[in-house]
Amino acid sequence: MEIKITTKQILNVLLVISYIIFFGLCITAGGIIFNFIFTLFLDPIAAKNFWKLADLSNLLAFNKSYFITETVLMIIVSVLQSILFYMIVKILHNKKVDLRNPFNTEMTRFISNASYLTLGIGFFANWGTNYTKWLISQGVIMPDLESLRLGGADVWLFMGITLLVIAQIFKRGEEMQSENELTI
């Protein structure tokens, strides 16, 4: 007995997985934003358990503007990740993936925008990583980069460059496809 998995079934599974990741990223971004506002304006003691295992109380005690900078970088990375997965959910949900005509304007725009978002995530995560290392060199006790949601900047940059190359390939494929349709 042979089980045949179609591309349509794989895309449906990817849609469900993308929804789960998207909701998780939205919860993370919302939690960081809420904790940032709560810590800054209502209860500075909340920095002790800022987000999950991240204890930013030492940073807040050291310098409030450094705390704001670090958390804004965390917020930017989390929001960009949420936007990226929103785009993925949107293109899969609206069934914009046309396997008979893959080189279309919608896919080219999607891959191009995804590459720019991914590069942005990598840029801000790298900035946050370097900023955290600088804070540690200043004597501030900081949680690890994974707890701050700033790890993996090099992977995000690599993926952004790769997607940018793929976007250019799709753009050229779209041009060739439209030229081919005009000649027929």
mmCIF file of C-alpha atoms in Angstrom:
data_model
loop_
_atom_site.group_PDB
_atom_site.id
_atom_site.type_symbol
_atom_site.label_atom_id
_atom_site.label_comp_id
_atom_site.label_asym_id
_atom_site.label_seq_id
_atom_site.Cartn_x
_atom_site.Cartn_y
_atom_site.Cartn_z
ATOM 1 C CA MET A 1 0.000 0.000 0.000
ATOM 2 C CA GLU A 2 1.506 3.272 -1.126
ATOM 3 C CA ILE A 3 0.646 6.556 0.518
ATOM 4 C CA LYS A 4 1.008 9.490 -1.819
ATOM 5 C CA ILE A 5 1.376 12.900 -0.266
ATOM 6 C CA THR A 6 0.495 15.705 -2.653
ATOM 7 C CA THR A 7 1.926 19.192 -2.745
ATOM 8 C CA LYS A 8 -1.506 20.534 -1.816
ATOM 9 C CA GLN A 9 -1.485 18.453 1.382
ATOM 10 C CA ILE A 10 2.028 19.647 2.241
ATOM 11 C CA LEU A 11 0.954 23.270 1.724
ATOM 12 C CA ASN A 12 -2.032 22.718 4.041
ATOM 13 C CA VAL A 13 0.248 21.262 6.736
ATOM 14 C CA LEU A 14 2.641 24.196 6.279
ATOM 15 C CA LEU A 15 -0.311 26.587 6.643
ATOM 16 C CA VAL A 16 -1.268 25.029 9.992
ATOM 17 C CA ILE A 17 2.350 25.105 11.205
ATOM 18 C CA SER A 18 2.700 28.710 10.031
ATOM 19 C CA TYR A 19 -0.451 29.696 11.927
ATOM 20 C CA ILE A 20 0.924 28.119 15.105
ATOM 21 C CA ILE A 21 4.281 29.877 14.727
ATOM 22 C CA PHE A 22 2.571 33.168 13.853
ATOM 23 C CA PHE A 23 0.367 33.063 16.961
ATOM 24 C CA GLY A 24 3.355 32.142 19.131
ATOM 25 C CA LEU A 25 5.398 35.037 17.733
ATOM 26 C CA CYS A 26 2.484 37.441 18.254
ATOM 27 C CA ILE A 27 2.168 36.324 21.870
ATOM 28 C CA THR A 28 5.915 36.772 22.351
ATOM 29 C CA ALA A 29 5.930 40.242 20.778
ATOM 30 C CA GLY A 30 2.865 41.274 22.754
ATOM 31 C CA GLY A 31 4.367 39.938 25.967
ATOM 32 C CA ILE A 32 7.606 41.834 25.469
ATOM 33 C CA ILE A 33 5.725 45.058 24.648
ATOM 34 C CA PHE A 34 3.413 44.635 27.649
ATOM 35 C CA ASN A 35 6.286 43.862 30.018
ATOM 36 C CA PHE A 36 8.262 46.818 28.653
ATOM 37 C CA ILE A 37 5.409 49.255 29.288
ATOM 38 C CA PHE A 38 4.525 47.675 32.640
ATOM 39 C CA THR A 39 8.135 47.753 33.849
ATOM 40 C CA LEU A 40 8.821 51.253 32.594
ATOM 41 C CA PHE A 41 5.684 53.002 33.810
ATOM 42 C CA LEU A 42 4.112 50.904 36.577
ATOM 43 C CA ASP A 43 6.418 48.525 38.398
ATOM 44 C CA PRO A 44 10.206 48.552 37.937
ATOM 45 C CA ILE A 45 10.434 45.372 40.021
ATOM 46 C CA ALA A 46 8.817 43.541 37.079
ATOM 47 C CA ALA A 47 12.198 43.735 35.305
ATOM 48 C CA LYS A 48 13.257 40.844 37.570
ATOM 49 C CA ASN A 49 11.136 38.450 35.475
ATOM 50 C CA PHE A 50 10.930 40.515 32.328
ATOM 51 C CA TRP A 51 10.165 37.863 29.751
ATOM 52 C CA LYS A 52 10.247 34.213 30.676
ATOM 53 C CA LEU A 53 13.764 33.719 32.071
ATOM 54 C CA ALA A 54 15.220 37.120 31.183
ATOM 55 C CA ASP A 55 16.143 39.131 34.272
ATOM 56 C CA LEU A 56 16.696 42.712 33.163
ATOM 57 C CA SER A 57 16.598 44.238 36.648
ATOM 58 C CA ASN A 58 20.388 44.757 36.662
ATOM 59 C CA LEU A 59 20.168 46.636 33.371
ATOM 60 C CA LEU A 60 17.296 48.816 34.602
ATOM 61 C CA ALA A 61 19.191 49.572 37.808
ATOM 62 C CA PHE A 62 22.346 50.373 35.806
ATOM 63 C CA ASN A 63 20.747 52.784 33.345
ATOM 64 C CA LYS A 64 17.139 53.324 32.296
ATOM 65 C CA SER A 65 17.991 54.451 28.753
ATOM 66 C CA TYR A 66 20.109 51.330 28.204
ATOM 67 C CA PHE A 67 17.125 49.274 29.369
ATOM 68 C CA ILE A 68 14.869 51.089 26.890
ATOM 69 C CA THR A 69 17.341 50.566 24.040
ATOM 70 C CA GLU A 70 17.736 46.850 24.756
ATOM 71 C CA THR A 71 14.007 46.203 25.044
ATOM 72 C CA VAL A 72 13.185 48.256 21.930
ATOM 73 C CA LEU A 73 15.649 46.089 19.980
ATOM 74 C CA MET A 74 13.929 42.995 21.393
ATOM 75 C CA ILE A 75 10.534 44.425 20.380
ATOM 76 C CA ILE A 76 11.689 45.251 16.842
ATOM 77 C CA VAL A 77 13.054 41.737 16.282
ATOM 78 C CA SER A 78 9.886 40.098 17.659
ATOM 79 C CA VAL A 79 7.536 42.309 15.639
ATOM 80 C CA LEU A 80 9.500 41.756 12.410
ATOM 81 C CA GLN A 81 9.369 38.002 12.980
ATOM 82 C CA SER A 82 5.591 38.237 13.501
ATOM 83 C CA ILE A 83 5.180 40.262 10.300
ATOM 84 C CA LEU A 84 7.246 37.725 8.357
ATOM 85 C CA PHE A 85 5.037 34.856 9.476
ATOM 86 C CA TYR A 86 1.911 36.933 8.862
ATOM 87 C CA MET A 87 3.051 37.258 5.248
ATOM 88 C CA ILE A 88 3.634 33.503 5.048
ATOM 89 C CA VAL A 89 0.201 32.736 6.536
ATOM 90 C CA LYS A 90 -1.431 35.269 4.223
ATOM 91 C CA ILE A 91 0.077 33.876 1.021
ATOM 92 C CA LEU A 92 -0.694 30.270 2.006
ATOM 93 C CA HIS A 93 -4.203 31.076 3.288
ATOM 94 C CA ASN A 94 -5.176 33.107 0.212
ATOM 95 C CA LYS A 95 -3.846 30.282 -1.982
ATOM 96 C CA LYS A 96 -1.569 32.683 -3.888
ATOM 97 C CA VAL A 97 0.908 29.867 -4.490
ATOM 98 C CA ASP A 98 0.156 28.844 -8.075
ATOM 99 C CA LEU A 99 2.158 25.725 -8.848
ATOM 100 C CA ARG A 100 1.199 25.825 -12.534
ATOM 101 C CA ASN A 101 2.499 29.395 -12.845
ATOM 102 C CA PRO A 102 5.042 29.885 -10.037
ATOM 103 C CA PHE A 103 6.790 32.888 -11.548
ATOM 104 C CA ASN A 104 4.134 35.517 -10.945
ATOM 105 C CA THR A 105 4.161 39.016 -9.537
ATOM 106 C CA GLU A 106 2.624 37.948 -6.227
ATOM 107 C CA MET A 107 5.303 35.330 -5.499
ATOM 108 C CA THR A 108 8.130 37.615 -6.619
ATOM 109 C CA ARG A 109 6.849 40.381 -4.347
ATOM 110 C CA PHE A 110 6.392 37.940 -1.462
ATOM 111 C CA ILE A 111 9.911 36.506 -1.691
ATOM 112 C CA SER A 112 11.394 39.972 -2.116
ATOM 113 C CA ASN A 113 9.527 41.370 0.918
ATOM 114 C CA ALA A 114 10.400 38.271 2.956
ATOM 115 C CA SER A 115 14.073 38.782 2.115
ATOM 116 C CA TYR A 116 13.961 42.419 3.251
ATOM 117 C CA LEU A 117 12.177 41.481 6.487
ATOM 118 C CA THR A 118 14.643 38.678 7.129
ATOM 119 C CA LEU A 119 17.573 41.032 6.550
ATOM 120 C CA GLY A 120 15.942 43.497 8.956
ATOM 121 C CA ILE A 121 15.556 40.799 11.597
ATOM 122 C CA GLY A 122 19.206 39.847 11.137
ATOM 123 C CA PHE A 123 20.336 43.476 11.304
ATOM 124 C CA PHE A 124 18.423 44.295 14.490
ATOM 125 C CA ALA A 125 19.291 40.964 16.128
ATOM 126 C CA ASN A 126 22.968 41.617 15.349
ATOM 127 C CA TRP A 127 22.656 45.130 16.753
ATOM 128 C CA GLY A 128 21.016 43.726 19.884
ATOM 129 C CA THR A 129 23.711 41.064 20.201
ATOM 130 C CA ASN A 130 26.516 43.598 19.932
ATOM 131 C CA TYR A 131 24.719 45.954 22.309
ATOM 132 C CA THR A 132 24.289 43.153 24.858
ATOM 133 C CA LYS A 133 27.972 42.252 24.590
ATOM 134 C CA TRP A 134 28.860 45.909 25.098
ATOM 135 C CA LEU A 135 26.610 46.086 28.173
ATOM 136 C CA ILE A 136 28.320 42.991 29.591
ATOM 137 C CA SER A 137 31.704 44.653 29.011
ATOM 138 C CA GLN A 138 30.389 47.613 31.025
ATOM 139 C CA GLY A 139 29.807 45.295 33.978
ATOM 140 C CA VAL A 140 26.042 44.751 33.626
ATOM 141 C CA ILE A 141 24.874 41.226 34.422
ATOM 142 C CA MET A 142 22.749 40.242 31.430
ATOM 143 C CA PRO A 143 20.799 37.100 30.503
ATOM 144 C CA ASP A 144 21.927 35.071 27.508
ATOM 145 C CA LEU A 145 20.960 36.105 23.984
ATOM 146 C CA GLU A 146 18.441 33.299 23.578
ATOM 147 C CA SER A 147 16.484 34.531 26.603
ATOM 148 C CA LEU A 148 16.486 38.012 25.079
ATOM 149 C CA ARG A 149 15.236 36.602 21.746
ATOM 150 C CA LEU A 150 18.245 38.144 19.969
ATOM 151 C CA GLY A 151 20.218 35.030 19.069
ATOM 152 C CA GLY A 152 20.855 33.773 15.565
ATOM 153 C CA ALA A 153 21.540 37.060 13.822
ATOM 154 C CA ASP A 154 24.004 35.410 11.446
ATOM 155 C CA VAL A 155 21.405 32.832 10.410
ATOM 156 C CA TRP A 156 18.812 35.541 9.733
ATOM 157 C CA LEU A 157 21.313 37.515 7.635
ATOM 158 C CA PHE A 158 22.306 34.400 5.698
ATOM 159 C CA MET A 159 18.663 33.529 5.067
ATOM 160 C CA GLY A 160 17.935 37.125 4.000
ATOM 161 C CA ILE A 161 20.731 37.091 1.409
ATOM 162 C CA THR A 162 19.592 33.670 0.165
ATOM 163 C CA LEU A 163 15.994 34.873 -0.188
ATOM 164 C CA LEU A 164 17.208 37.998 -1.982
ATOM 165 C CA VAL A 165 18.984 35.806 -4.556
ATOM 166 C CA ILE A 166 15.876 33.633 -4.931
ATOM 167 C CA ALA A 167 13.760 36.786 -5.371
ATOM 168 C CA GLN A 168 15.994 37.896 -8.231
ATOM 169 C CA ILE A 169 15.696 34.439 -9.810
ATOM 170 C CA PHE A 170 11.902 34.650 -9.525
ATOM 171 C CA LYS A 171 11.955 38.133 -11.007
ATOM 172 C CA ARG A 172 13.949 36.883 -13.997
ATOM 173 C CA GLY A 173 11.669 33.841 -14.291
ATOM 174 C CA GLU A 174 8.652 36.138 -14.313
ATOM 175 C CA GLU A 175 10.227 38.225 -17.093
ATOM 176 C CA MET A 176 11.013 35.115 -19.155
ATOM 177 C CA GLN A 177 7.522 33.732 -18.609
ATOM 178 C CA SER A 178 5.863 36.958 -19.773
ATOM 179 C CA GLU A 179 8.182 37.074 -22.818
ATOM 180 C CA ASN A 180 7.260 33.469 -23.584
ATOM 181 C CA GLU A 181 3.530 34.261 -23.343
ATOM 182 C CA LEU A 182 3.959 37.201 -25.732
ATOM 183 C CA THR A 183 5.714 35.092 -28.364
ATOM 184 C CA ILE A 184 3.013 32.408 -28.389
#
